[in-house]
XYZ file of C-alpha atoms in Angstrom:
780
model
C 131.561 98.694 118.547
C 130.411 97.992 114.942
C 128.852 94.689 115.775
C 126.149 94.693 118.501
C 125.939 91.369 120.265
C 123.053 91.146 122.602
C 122.198 88.391 125.038
C 118.723 88.139 126.440
C 117.628 87.864 129.999
C 116.697 84.296 129.346
C 120.006 83.115 130.669
C 122.781 83.580 128.083
C 126.327 84.130 129.127
C 128.312 86.695 127.010
C 130.791 84.167 125.764
C 129.011 80.876 125.075
C 125.264 81.678 125.086
C 122.552 79.833 126.859
C 123.465 76.183 127.723
C 119.934 74.947 128.084
C 120.354 71.655 126.311
C 118.416 70.977 123.196
C 115.652 73.516 123.487
C 114.055 74.417 120.063
C 115.023 77.880 118.767
C 113.930 79.849 115.673
C 115.966 82.327 113.586
C 114.695 85.519 112.121
C 116.825 87.551 109.727
C 116.465 91.089 108.401
C 118.353 92.848 105.653
C 118.107 96.551 106.481
C 119.762 99.546 104.908
C 122.585 99.670 107.445
C 123.249 96.002 107.868
C 121.979 92.469 108.438
C 120.396 91.569 111.793
C 119.489 88.196 113.334
C 117.155 87.395 116.308
C 116.892 83.922 117.871
C 113.819 83.034 119.980
C 112.714 79.847 121.773
C 109.278 78.250 121.855
C 108.072 80.655 124.651
C 109.122 83.558 122.460
C 111.980 84.556 124.745
C 114.800 86.261 122.876
C 117.768 83.909 123.233
C 120.255 86.092 121.282
C 120.619 88.650 118.584
C 123.583 89.624 116.313
C 124.171 92.323 113.700
C 126.615 93.010 110.827
C 126.979 96.563 109.724
C 128.050 97.164 106.108
C 130.123 100.332 106.547
C 132.170 99.155 109.468
C 132.514 95.496 108.930
C 132.549 95.382 105.055
C 134.421 98.546 104.158
C 135.888 97.135 100.958
C 132.543 97.869 99.137
C 132.761 101.548 99.822
C 129.099 102.048 100.686
C 127.690 105.024 102.518
C 124.537 104.428 104.348
C 124.461 100.841 102.901
C 124.308 102.130 99.232
C 126.667 103.116 96.403
C 126.025 106.687 95.136
C 126.861 107.655 91.489
C 128.139 111.182 91.492
C 127.198 111.560 87.787
C 123.644 110.471 87.947
C 122.994 110.497 91.756
C 121.573 106.985 91.317
C 121.568 104.540 94.221
C 122.828 101.073 93.793
C 123.491 98.091 96.036
C 126.247 95.542 95.666
C 124.410 92.121 95.964
C 127.588 90.418 96.969
C 127.733 92.551 100.045
C 124.409 91.277 101.311
C 125.545 87.621 100.859
C 128.916 88.189 102.452
C 127.165 89.897 105.376
C 125.073 86.743 105.855
C 128.256 84.664 105.994
C 129.669 86.928 108.799
C 126.356 86.869 110.612
C 125.992 83.059 110.706
C 129.755 82.801 111.804
C 128.811 85.048 114.843
C 125.800 82.811 115.665
C 128.118 79.800 115.543
C 130.350 81.310 118.172
C 127.299 81.403 120.450
C 126.451 77.667 119.781
C 123.059 78.549 118.442
C 122.786 77.011 114.956
C 122.485 73.384 116.212
C 119.401 74.445 118.259
C 117.639 76.287 115.437
C 114.617 74.386 113.953
C 113.394 76.907 111.314
C 114.398 80.055 109.629
C 112.586 83.011 108.128
C 113.514 86.462 107.205
C 112.734 89.859 105.635
C 114.511 91.696 102.880
C 113.632 94.466 100.360
C 112.387 93.000 97.110
C 115.205 94.422 94.903
C 115.017 93.019 91.375
C 118.073 90.951 90.432
C 118.943 90.012 86.770
C 119.823 86.314 86.378
C 121.614 84.517 83.520
C 119.059 81.809 83.192
C 115.595 80.701 84.270
C 115.348 78.980 86.668
C 118.590 80.326 87.991
C 121.220 77.638 88.592
C 122.061 77.915 92.280
C 125.332 76.006 92.947
C 126.802 76.479 96.437
C 130.543 76.328 96.843
C 132.471 73.926 99.028
C 132.055 74.415 102.830
C 135.514 75.760 103.152
C 134.689 78.682 100.781
C 132.675 81.733 101.513
C 128.970 81.847 100.440
C 129.237 84.853 98.133
C 131.328 82.721 95.655
C 127.928 81.220 94.476
C 126.902 84.596 92.939
C 129.367 84.796 90.097
C 127.634 82.390 87.713
C 124.177 83.275 88.930
C 123.741 87.045 88.375
C 124.343 88.958 85.128
C 124.791 92.370 86.847
C 126.714 92.778 90.048
C 124.663 95.767 91.289
C 120.893 96.481 91.411
C 119.301 99.944 91.501
C 117.972 100.970 94.804
C 114.631 102.899 94.880
C 113.905 105.540 97.469
C 112.426 104.963 99.865
C 113.793 101.415 100.222
C 110.949 99.906 102.153
C 108.182 101.222 99.933
C 105.826 98.337 98.970
C 105.222 100.027 95.529
C 108.822 100.420 94.431
C 109.004 97.668 91.738
C 107.693 100.162 89.154
C 110.589 102.440 89.986
C 112.972 99.637 89.826
C 111.814 98.634 86.445
C 112.039 102.111 85.035
C 115.736 102.382 86.223
C 116.820 98.767 85.691
C 115.399 97.731 82.325
C 117.286 100.247 80.052
C 120.635 98.976 81.373
C 120.041 95.256 81.519
C 122.921 93.288 80.150
C 122.144 91.147 76.927
C 122.777 87.904 78.808
C 119.913 88.505 81.295
C 117.232 85.844 80.967
C 114.957 86.641 83.858
C 114.474 88.706 87.019
C 114.222 87.524 90.565
C 113.956 89.157 93.841
C 116.368 89.487 96.731
C 114.185 87.513 99.188
C 113.836 84.680 96.619
C 117.655 84.638 96.079
C 118.301 84.430 99.767
C 115.851 81.482 100.279
C 117.328 79.771 97.299
C 120.813 80.056 98.754
C 119.678 78.659 102.131
C 117.886 75.740 100.335
C 120.602 75.014 97.822
C 118.081 75.254 94.909
C 116.021 77.977 93.243
C 112.766 78.857 95.036
C 110.157 81.131 93.400
C 108.964 84.179 95.368
C 105.805 83.809 97.410
C 102.508 85.400 96.447
C 102.519 87.625 99.479
C 106.063 88.978 98.664
C 105.035 89.910 95.065
C 101.667 91.395 96.178
C 103.491 93.506 98.796
C 106.171 94.790 96.375
C 104.542 94.951 93.027
C 102.144 97.770 93.690
C 99.561 98.197 91.012
C 101.473 96.106 88.592
C 100.614 92.880 90.428
C 97.171 91.353 90.065
C 96.506 89.584 93.355
C 93.419 87.844 91.971
C 95.180 86.170 88.955
C 98.640 86.087 90.648
C 100.268 87.624 87.538
C 101.695 90.847 86.295
C 99.612 93.459 84.560
C 100.898 93.741 80.985
C 99.062 97.089 80.373
C 100.715 98.495 83.511
C 104.198 97.330 82.351
C 103.551 98.930 78.933
C 102.849 102.289 80.461
C 105.831 101.946 82.724
C 108.108 101.182 79.787
C 106.772 104.091 77.880
C 107.713 106.440 80.780
C 111.120 104.783 81.172
C 111.950 105.349 77.482
C 111.168 108.967 77.414
C 107.545 108.780 76.328
C 108.055 106.686 73.294
C 104.808 104.843 72.320
C 106.439 102.496 69.836
C 107.161 99.563 72.219
C 106.301 96.632 70.020
C 106.367 93.234 72.013
C 108.598 94.678 74.745
C 105.919 94.596 77.420
C 105.100 90.899 76.730
C 108.870 90.097 76.889
C 109.247 92.012 80.123
C 106.322 90.208 81.598
C 108.011 86.951 80.849
C 111.129 88.068 82.569
C 109.340 89.267 85.755
C 109.413 87.024 88.898
C 106.677 84.450 89.009
C 104.587 83.427 91.893
C 105.199 80.313 94.024
C 102.166 78.228 94.768
C 99.435 80.723 93.722
C 96.308 80.232 95.745
C 97.923 77.819 98.322
C 99.087 78.304 101.798
C 102.012 80.797 102.117
C 103.556 79.309 105.183
C 104.415 75.983 103.699
C 108.124 75.362 104.035
C 110.236 76.345 101.010
C 112.665 73.541 101.697
C 115.317 72.110 104.090
C 118.555 73.885 104.726
C 121.332 72.981 102.315
C 124.251 70.586 103.396
C 126.665 73.572 102.973
C 125.179 75.257 106.024
C 125.134 72.012 108.033
C 128.751 71.494 107.564
C 130.076 74.978 107.617
C 127.924 76.423 110.520
C 126.580 73.340 112.290
C 122.840 73.667 111.512
C 120.683 70.640 111.966
C 119.804 68.858 108.638
C 116.140 69.007 109.536
C 116.172 72.844 109.774
C 113.326 74.163 107.591
C 113.310 77.365 105.642
C 110.153 79.472 105.110
C 109.541 82.238 102.538
C 111.047 85.680 103.258
C 108.721 88.732 103.466
C 109.223 92.487 102.869
C 110.244 94.366 106.003
C 106.954 96.019 106.626
C 105.041 92.700 106.577
C 107.471 91.215 109.077
C 107.144 94.405 111.212
C 103.315 93.834 111.160
C 103.729 90.123 112.254
C 105.817 91.156 115.283
C 102.973 93.129 116.786
C 100.335 90.428 116.221
C 97.373 92.779 115.955
C 93.784 91.711 116.586
C 91.203 91.647 113.700
C 90.131 95.102 114.573
C 93.620 96.621 115.147
C 95.755 98.349 112.513
C 99.446 99.102 112.489
C 100.828 102.524 111.496
C 104.651 102.702 111.054
C 105.754 106.275 110.804
C 109.136 106.722 109.125
C 110.435 106.683 105.624
C 107.927 105.757 104.333
C 104.747 105.908 106.386
C 103.076 102.513 106.087
C 99.558 101.621 107.254
C 98.622 98.021 107.558
C 95.176 96.620 108.591
C 93.884 93.030 108.666
C 91.146 91.988 106.285
C 88.956 88.894 106.313
C 88.407 88.988 102.484
C 89.709 90.695 99.474
C 87.652 93.834 98.766
C 86.050 94.049 95.346
C 87.680 96.476 92.854
C 85.723 99.744 92.335
C 83.673 100.218 89.122
C 86.054 102.821 87.733
C 89.721 102.084 88.338
C 92.256 104.776 89.191
C 94.192 103.797 86.121
C 91.642 105.726 84.041
C 93.552 109.029 84.692
C 95.051 111.283 81.995
C 98.428 110.356 80.579
C 99.986 113.434 82.227
C 99.400 112.056 85.680
C 102.090 112.703 88.301
C 103.457 109.190 89.002
C 104.617 110.169 92.502
C 101.018 110.415 93.707
C 99.746 107.464 91.621
C 102.310 105.145 92.935
C 101.321 105.783 96.501
C 98.136 103.686 96.343
C 96.891 100.831 98.483
C 97.364 97.128 97.858
C 96.012 93.876 99.357
C 98.592 91.247 100.593
C 97.795 87.609 101.575
C 98.804 86.926 105.155
C 102.167 85.216 105.144
C 100.919 82.599 107.752
C 98.403 81.116 105.195
C 95.024 81.507 103.599
C 93.060 81.002 106.789
C 94.779 84.015 108.220
C 93.065 86.413 105.839
C 94.666 89.398 104.138
C 96.557 92.576 104.886
C 95.704 96.015 103.505
C 98.916 98.046 102.888
C 98.798 101.767 102.226
C 102.118 103.540 101.747
C 102.998 107.205 101.726
C 106.591 107.960 100.641
C 108.672 110.694 102.122
C 106.473 111.016 105.255
C 109.262 111.326 107.784
C 111.357 113.487 105.479
C 108.555 116.023 105.153
C 108.026 116.188 108.932
C 111.833 116.400 109.514
C 112.086 119.270 107.000
C 109.267 121.231 108.638
C 110.622 120.581 112.110
C 114.222 121.760 111.103
C 112.764 124.917 109.319
C 110.065 126.076 111.663
C 110.520 124.685 115.192
C 114.076 123.180 115.525
C 112.917 120.626 118.013
C 110.179 117.981 118.081
C 108.861 119.360 121.386
C 108.089 122.655 119.838
C 106.645 120.831 116.756
C 104.249 118.928 119.012
C 103.213 122.060 120.912
C 102.265 123.818 117.711
C 100.152 120.852 116.712
C 98.454 121.157 120.108
C 97.734 124.861 120.064
C 96.661 125.329 116.453
C 93.065 124.440 115.665
C 92.179 121.700 113.203
C 92.755 122.884 109.646
C 94.677 125.978 110.840
C 91.473 127.968 111.333
C 88.521 128.102 113.708
C 85.408 126.745 112.185
C 84.614 124.444 109.216
C 85.391 126.856 106.390
C 88.662 128.140 104.770
C 90.780 125.260 105.926
C 94.516 125.196 105.104
C 96.207 122.328 103.348
C 99.905 121.494 102.992
C 101.246 118.858 100.663
C 104.980 117.722 100.354
C 106.587 115.820 97.609
C 109.936 115.625 95.782
C 108.985 118.649 93.653
C 108.515 120.816 96.861
C 105.737 121.921 99.066
C 102.305 122.952 97.915
C 100.140 125.080 100.269
C 96.528 126.026 99.676
C 94.495 128.846 101.243
C 91.877 130.282 98.950
C 93.937 128.713 96.196
C 97.650 127.969 95.953
C 99.893 130.231 98.047
C 103.608 130.419 98.467
C 103.503 130.732 102.254
C 100.926 130.923 104.934
C 100.476 134.200 106.883
C 101.240 132.418 110.144
C 104.012 129.757 109.719
C 102.987 128.187 113.068
C 100.160 126.377 111.332
C 102.416 124.425 109.068
C 103.266 121.517 111.497
C 99.616 120.775 112.101
C 98.517 121.258 108.473
C 101.279 119.069 107.193
C 100.543 116.243 109.629
C 96.784 116.483 108.986
C 97.407 116.116 105.175
C 99.638 113.109 105.622
C 97.167 111.282 107.843
C 94.181 112.198 105.669
C 96.191 110.880 102.706
C 96.463 107.437 104.387
C 92.847 107.505 105.524
C 91.470 108.331 102.036
C 93.620 105.569 100.389
C 92.501 102.962 102.920
C 88.846 103.942 102.588
C 88.993 103.899 98.837
C 90.578 100.395 98.962
C 87.970 98.869 101.444
C 84.789 100.466 100.052
C 82.356 97.965 98.554
C 80.235 98.761 95.465
C 76.958 98.646 97.410
C 78.395 101.153 99.942
C 79.321 103.765 97.392
C 77.359 106.953 98.021
C 75.646 107.526 94.658
C 75.136 111.329 94.928
C 78.889 111.831 95.407
C 80.316 109.088 93.128
C 82.136 109.357 90.721
C 82.696 113.102 91.172
C 85.542 112.960 93.774
C 84.698 110.882 96.762
C 84.043 107.196 96.015
C 83.109 106.303 99.661
C 81.086 107.589 102.555
C 83.364 110.003 104.344
C 81.259 109.979 107.561
C 81.271 106.186 107.922
C 84.157 104.968 110.199
C 83.197 101.301 110.051
C 85.870 100.419 107.425
C 88.528 101.990 109.506
C 90.420 100.145 112.315
C 88.891 100.649 115.731
C 92.309 100.456 117.257
C 95.770 101.386 115.946
C 99.187 100.571 117.080
C 101.377 103.502 116.178
C 105.176 103.357 115.990
C 107.528 106.190 115.209
C 108.349 109.754 116.096
C 104.793 110.977 115.848
C 103.484 108.407 118.294
C 105.862 109.685 120.954
C 104.120 113.041 121.377
C 100.656 113.483 122.767
C 99.158 116.145 120.424
C 100.283 114.301 117.266
C 99.123 111.033 118.558
C 95.693 112.566 119.317
C 95.559 114.002 115.764
C 95.973 110.551 114.297
C 93.221 109.307 116.597
C 90.880 112.035 115.339
C 91.506 111.444 111.688
C 90.917 107.710 111.860
C 88.492 107.603 114.838
C 90.711 104.988 116.410
C 92.144 104.296 119.818
C 95.848 104.800 119.600
C 98.143 102.228 121.301
C 101.933 102.674 121.557
C 104.304 99.573 122.034
C 106.501 99.731 125.209
C 110.071 100.815 124.664
C 113.077 98.820 125.908
C 114.528 100.673 128.870
C 118.341 100.880 129.333
C 118.096 98.689 132.514
C 121.273 98.275 134.645
C 122.849 94.898 134.914
C 121.291 94.303 138.409
C 117.779 94.894 137.152
C 117.390 91.137 136.735
C 118.759 89.659 139.937
C 118.156 86.035 139.268
C 121.253 84.074 138.282
C 122.848 84.155 134.906
C 120.595 87.011 133.618
C 121.618 90.162 131.716
C 119.586 93.051 130.514
C 117.278 92.607 127.560
C 118.962 93.336 124.199
C 117.604 95.706 121.577
C 116.285 93.617 118.726
C 114.861 94.402 115.233
C 111.063 94.206 114.862
C 111.240 92.852 111.396
C 113.760 90.128 112.374
C 111.549 89.285 115.421
C 108.423 89.020 113.286
C 110.276 86.675 110.991
C 111.275 84.568 113.982
C 107.742 84.539 115.220
C 106.565 83.295 111.806
C 109.192 80.568 111.675
C 108.171 79.376 115.163
C 104.484 79.286 114.216
C 104.977 77.462 110.934
C 107.198 74.923 112.604
C 104.734 74.346 115.381
C 101.941 73.941 112.857
C 103.769 71.209 111.070
C 105.157 69.410 114.106
C 102.140 69.676 116.524
C 99.117 70.362 114.316
C 96.691 69.351 117.130
C 97.454 72.717 118.899
C 95.687 74.577 116.080
C 92.398 73.743 117.826
C 93.352 76.023 120.680
C 94.984 78.658 118.426
C 93.183 78.969 115.169
C 95.335 81.781 113.735
C 98.789 83.063 113.929
C 97.640 86.199 115.882
C 95.741 84.149 118.471
C 98.792 81.914 119.202
C 101.219 84.739 119.326
C 99.040 86.936 121.654
C 98.528 84.007 124.008
C 102.282 83.288 124.216
C 103.095 86.952 124.788
C 100.495 87.221 127.614
C 101.834 84.018 129.138
C 105.438 85.349 128.978
C 104.358 88.657 130.622
C 102.494 86.820 133.394
C 105.523 84.699 134.085
C 107.635 87.842 134.471
C 105.114 89.255 136.860
C 105.075 86.055 138.872
C 108.869 85.808 139.138
C 109.238 89.425 140.185
C 106.520 89.178 142.801
C 108.309 86.192 144.241
C 111.497 88.125 144.397
C 109.843 91.015 146.044
C 108.362 88.767 148.729
C 111.799 87.222 149.296
C 113.386 90.606 149.662
C 110.682 91.629 152.094
C 111.261 88.518 154.218
C 114.977 89.062 154.235
C 114.425 92.688 155.322
C 112.089 91.574 158.100
C 114.607 89.015 159.385
C 117.271 91.657 159.460
C 115.004 93.825 161.560
C 114.214 91.121 164.000
C 117.964 90.310 164.276
C 118.708 93.924 165.012
C 116.153 94.067 167.708
C 117.541 90.837 169.294
C 114.403 88.787 168.675
C 116.373 86.548 166.405
C 119.959 85.340 166.470
C 121.963 85.813 163.357
C 122.406 82.382 161.745
C 125.696 80.911 162.795
C 126.284 83.388 165.670
C 124.665 81.795 168.658
C 123.528 78.758 170.650
C 120.275 78.435 168.757
C 121.885 78.251 165.407
C 123.793 75.014 165.753
C 122.829 72.233 163.276
C 120.840 70.245 165.882
C 118.673 73.117 166.897
C 115.405 73.774 165.215
C 114.403 76.828 167.267
C 115.840 79.545 164.932
C 114.343 77.779 161.904
C 110.957 77.578 163.539
C 110.983 81.255 164.496
C 112.015 82.166 160.878
C 109.151 79.964 159.523
C 106.764 81.764 161.973
C 107.825 85.212 160.698
C 107.335 84.059 157.093
C 103.937 82.724 157.972
C 102.882 85.954 159.654
C 104.071 87.892 156.561
C 102.039 85.622 154.239
C 98.941 86.165 156.419
C 99.439 89.879 156.378
C 99.784 89.850 152.641
C 96.694 87.818 152.248
C 94.702 90.182 154.445
C 95.924 93.113 152.477
C 94.907 91.454 149.160
C 91.386 90.666 150.576
C 90.936 94.311 151.554
C 92.011 95.681 148.193
C 89.778 96.350 145.255
C 89.440 92.947 143.400
C 89.338 94.555 139.903
C 90.714 98.053 139.952
C 90.793 100.127 136.653
C 93.982 99.808 134.748
C 96.298 102.624 133.967
C 99.802 103.148 132.727
C 102.343 101.261 134.732
C 105.044 103.050 136.527
C 108.149 101.630 138.058
C 110.842 100.016 135.798
C 112.718 98.248 138.622
C 109.678 96.089 139.478
C 107.546 94.027 137.050
C 105.107 92.834 139.727
C 101.384 93.157 138.979
C 101.100 95.716 141.797
C 103.688 97.901 140.124
C 103.127 97.071 136.435
C 99.429 97.585 136.573
C 99.192 100.593 138.716
C 95.867 101.687 140.198
C 94.607 105.032 141.383
C 95.115 103.696 144.888
C 98.736 102.745 144.558
C 100.046 105.019 141.808
C 101.942 107.986 143.395
C 101.282 110.272 140.499
C 97.556 109.453 140.441
C 97.087 110.118 144.133
C 95.933 113.650 143.136
C 93.585 113.944 140.234
C 95.259 114.792 137.077
C 93.707 117.806 135.333
C 92.366 116.819 131.958
C 91.472 119.351 129.361
C 89.780 119.171 126.017
C 92.482 119.271 123.413
C 92.325 121.441 120.327
C 91.970 118.349 118.142
C 88.657 117.508 119.778
C 89.926 114.668 121.863
C 90.535 114.255 125.580
C 94.073 114.521 126.667
C 96.117 115.704 129.535
C 96.890 119.375 129.651
C 100.481 120.470 129.017
C 100.952 121.560 132.647
C 99.943 118.114 134.043
C 102.417 115.926 132.080
C 104.169 113.750 134.628
C 107.572 112.271 134.191
C 107.767 108.738 132.857
C 111.432 108.573 132.297
C 111.990 105.349 134.231
C 108.709 103.601 133.269
C 108.482 100.738 130.872
C 105.306 102.091 129.524
C 106.530 105.529 128.384
C 108.070 106.360 125.051
C 111.431 108.037 125.166
C 110.399 111.580 124.456
C 113.302 113.295 122.831
C 113.716 115.974 120.210
C 115.095 113.332 117.866
C 113.175 110.663 115.947
C 116.081 108.354 116.403
C 115.699 108.753 120.187
C 112.051 107.999 120.173
C 112.374 105.184 117.666
C 115.430 103.638 119.234
C 113.321 100.921 120.949
C 109.673 100.107 120.235
C 108.817 97.343 122.551
C 106.562 94.406 122.937
C 107.351 91.965 125.767
C 111.023 91.773 124.607
C 113.495 94.236 123.150
C 112.544 95.601 119.838
C 113.422 98.211 117.376
C 111.794 99.248 114.011
C 113.043 98.367 110.523
C 112.291 101.649 108.926
C 114.821 104.257 108.046
C 115.104 107.012 110.626
C 116.072 110.656 110.013
C 118.445 112.321 112.460
C 117.501 115.363 114.344
C 118.488 118.882 113.217
C 121.276 119.105 115.819
C 122.052 115.378 115.674
C 121.923 115.176 119.460
C 118.794 113.924 121.253
C 117.276 116.570 123.592
C 115.018 115.871 126.588
C 111.299 117.017 126.402
C 108.476 117.279 128.663
C 106.951 113.865 129.041
C 103.484 112.571 129.389
C 101.364 110.002 131.201
C 99.467 107.370 129.152
C 95.709 106.836 129.495
C 94.162 103.983 131.403
C 95.062 100.757 129.648
C 93.262 97.425 129.780
C 95.121 94.517 131.409
C 95.061 92.461 128.167
C 96.824 95.226 126.321
C 99.386 95.796 129.137
C 100.322 92.089 128.977
C 100.865 92.386 125.232
C 103.253 95.375 125.888
C 100.888 98.115 124.662
C 99.896 101.268 126.246
C 96.884 103.478 125.333
C 97.937 106.948 124.289
C 94.858 108.579 122.801
C 91.119 107.899 122.772
C 88.868 108.257 119.754
C 86.490 111.232 119.400
C 83.570 110.950 116.937
C 82.990 114.730 116.889
C 86.641 115.400 115.825
C 86.394 112.636 113.300
C 83.340 114.158 111.731
C 85.016 117.576 111.470
C 87.816 116.020 109.530
C 85.498 114.004 107.427
C 83.819 117.192 106.357
C 86.915 118.421 104.537
C 87.733 115.177 102.781
C 86.079 116.262 99.403
C 88.158 119.398 99.353
C 91.272 117.414 100.252
C 90.627 114.935 97.427
C 89.992 117.744 94.925
C 93.399 119.378 95.698
C 95.233 116.151 95.799
C 93.822 115.165 92.369
C 94.910 118.460 90.932
C 98.408 117.735 92.128
C 98.204 114.185 90.610
C 97.074 115.542 87.301
C 99.853 118.045 87.152
C 97.327 120.981 87.184
C 99.185 122.888 89.944
C 102.391 124.680 88.984
């Protein structure tokens, strides 16, 4: 079925949705490569419903493949903008069938910041009559029906690539450029809305100056020179292009202020409330970050195409004394574009900043290595486990493997075409990718007073042995997080504790026995993060007094998620007690101690004897449970939770006393990465546990659902496995997890090891030297 309609366990019927009166709901939207997705949550962050429109199956008239149009002559990727708007029309129609629009109080979303040429500035947004489709408003608005699509789509630094491909072919009637998120917000509001500062900072790369909130004219000049074949005679073209570029909305002010109220067109056509507020849309990776609500010491690493590392910051780091732009003109732009940037938090200035580091083609490189050398992700992970760090024993003669669009570059005593032992390639490739992210983040966060003078400015502008600038904890989502050896490698490179979000299990329909409940749906993380932002912004405007209890977006979201998990635990424990009482009554009836209700003298309406006896049995059971609770350990250590069919605290937070698989000690061995992990022979099965990742030989299988309390899936593009069919692999047991993390839907997967971190830090100078050679084009 092309359209996936999912109803949450919050009580929605398949046909009409939840009939809970006028409870406030919040809508999160996501424009992904394959389609448009919507998630609706209530004030308690329960998923009320979700919908999806897929481009290929539901909009076949546009002829897209994978959501894009491919030119067979130039192999360029283009996107029909009208298809995005028409998909929104279909999506809102589906939500109307669930009677949801009238309950929605605020809307936010995420979309890639594609550059769109407009006929005027500001663009004249004129919505059609409510009886007409929404995409009719695009004809007088855009001067070009398609927009070039960079690869990868979700890269935060793709505006330079867009400019290089878009500017030479702009029509003469183009007056300005806007972004897709800004256009979508403008259509929802009925008038043009400028992009937010966080959107431009997240998508502009090095061309956007976050301090001045404007575009860098010198960077635009260099980009135009490259786009015009190296011609230096540009004249005033950079200045004119700077005037055409999208401008910032409310520079220096709060980002989460409402962009406006919903247009009357949507009130009449779909039934939205006239008071529905619209908030600025964000790039997908920023909304993905918001859905996890990381603490100030926790980073987020989304492994896919591309790999994106996001960490919270309390202040903007000062620029280094010598900028990276002072490279030679022959620099390889593939490596230079993959730099770090700082983005203001979408929830407002008081929320701080977000450091964003992007590495393009991360999943493609791992996918290619897996298909060529191991055929399965299980074998890939085992090679990472058995090969020593750097491919060799000791600190010298380490092996390095770089991957880019031009091909693979391997180094061992200099450049080599192939390693003597190809089994070292999976580990060397993953090490180089993680060190690339670690070096970019350290270079961004280093302060001038922290620069090691003996090393700077040779090759290392930061102290490689100082882990204080790196996140102490890291939430990892993606294929690599699903495997123990690869997860431990990430922990060693960053000296961080690795946490993995819980997946959404494919629960049967009777897994939620309370009335009117269905299994949890799979929802998009980017759409969910947008819904969380819409809910937080609405609450801050309607009930500002609650900001005393929840100073920041993360504090409020974590508190609500913990409260929701505790509510699930309480309800399930009550159901378990009720089932135990029913079983005890059945046993007493079978022994003849009790009469079956309605079958004997003591059961007539005037008799209270059977009721008294049943109450007595319940009282005895409650006393027995109280005595068992008093005899148990009051605060046992937490470990990975086990049984999916029960969400009670005794089953969700298993202890060494009650966990069947921990009754016998699990053999733990020192891993080859220097960390502590379970040996391959001791991996226990977690197929039916909500805390285990779905370990398959396919990244699509392991990334199918990345959970918090709720049902989630990532927004990043996934690569299929070599065979195209998920294969089962040997699964692992997570490490002991704190109760606070368990309630947030997180599970510890790897612990930090300072010794392993120091061993990787020792090879950072050599890594930087080789990477700089590649960036300068010195390696052929």
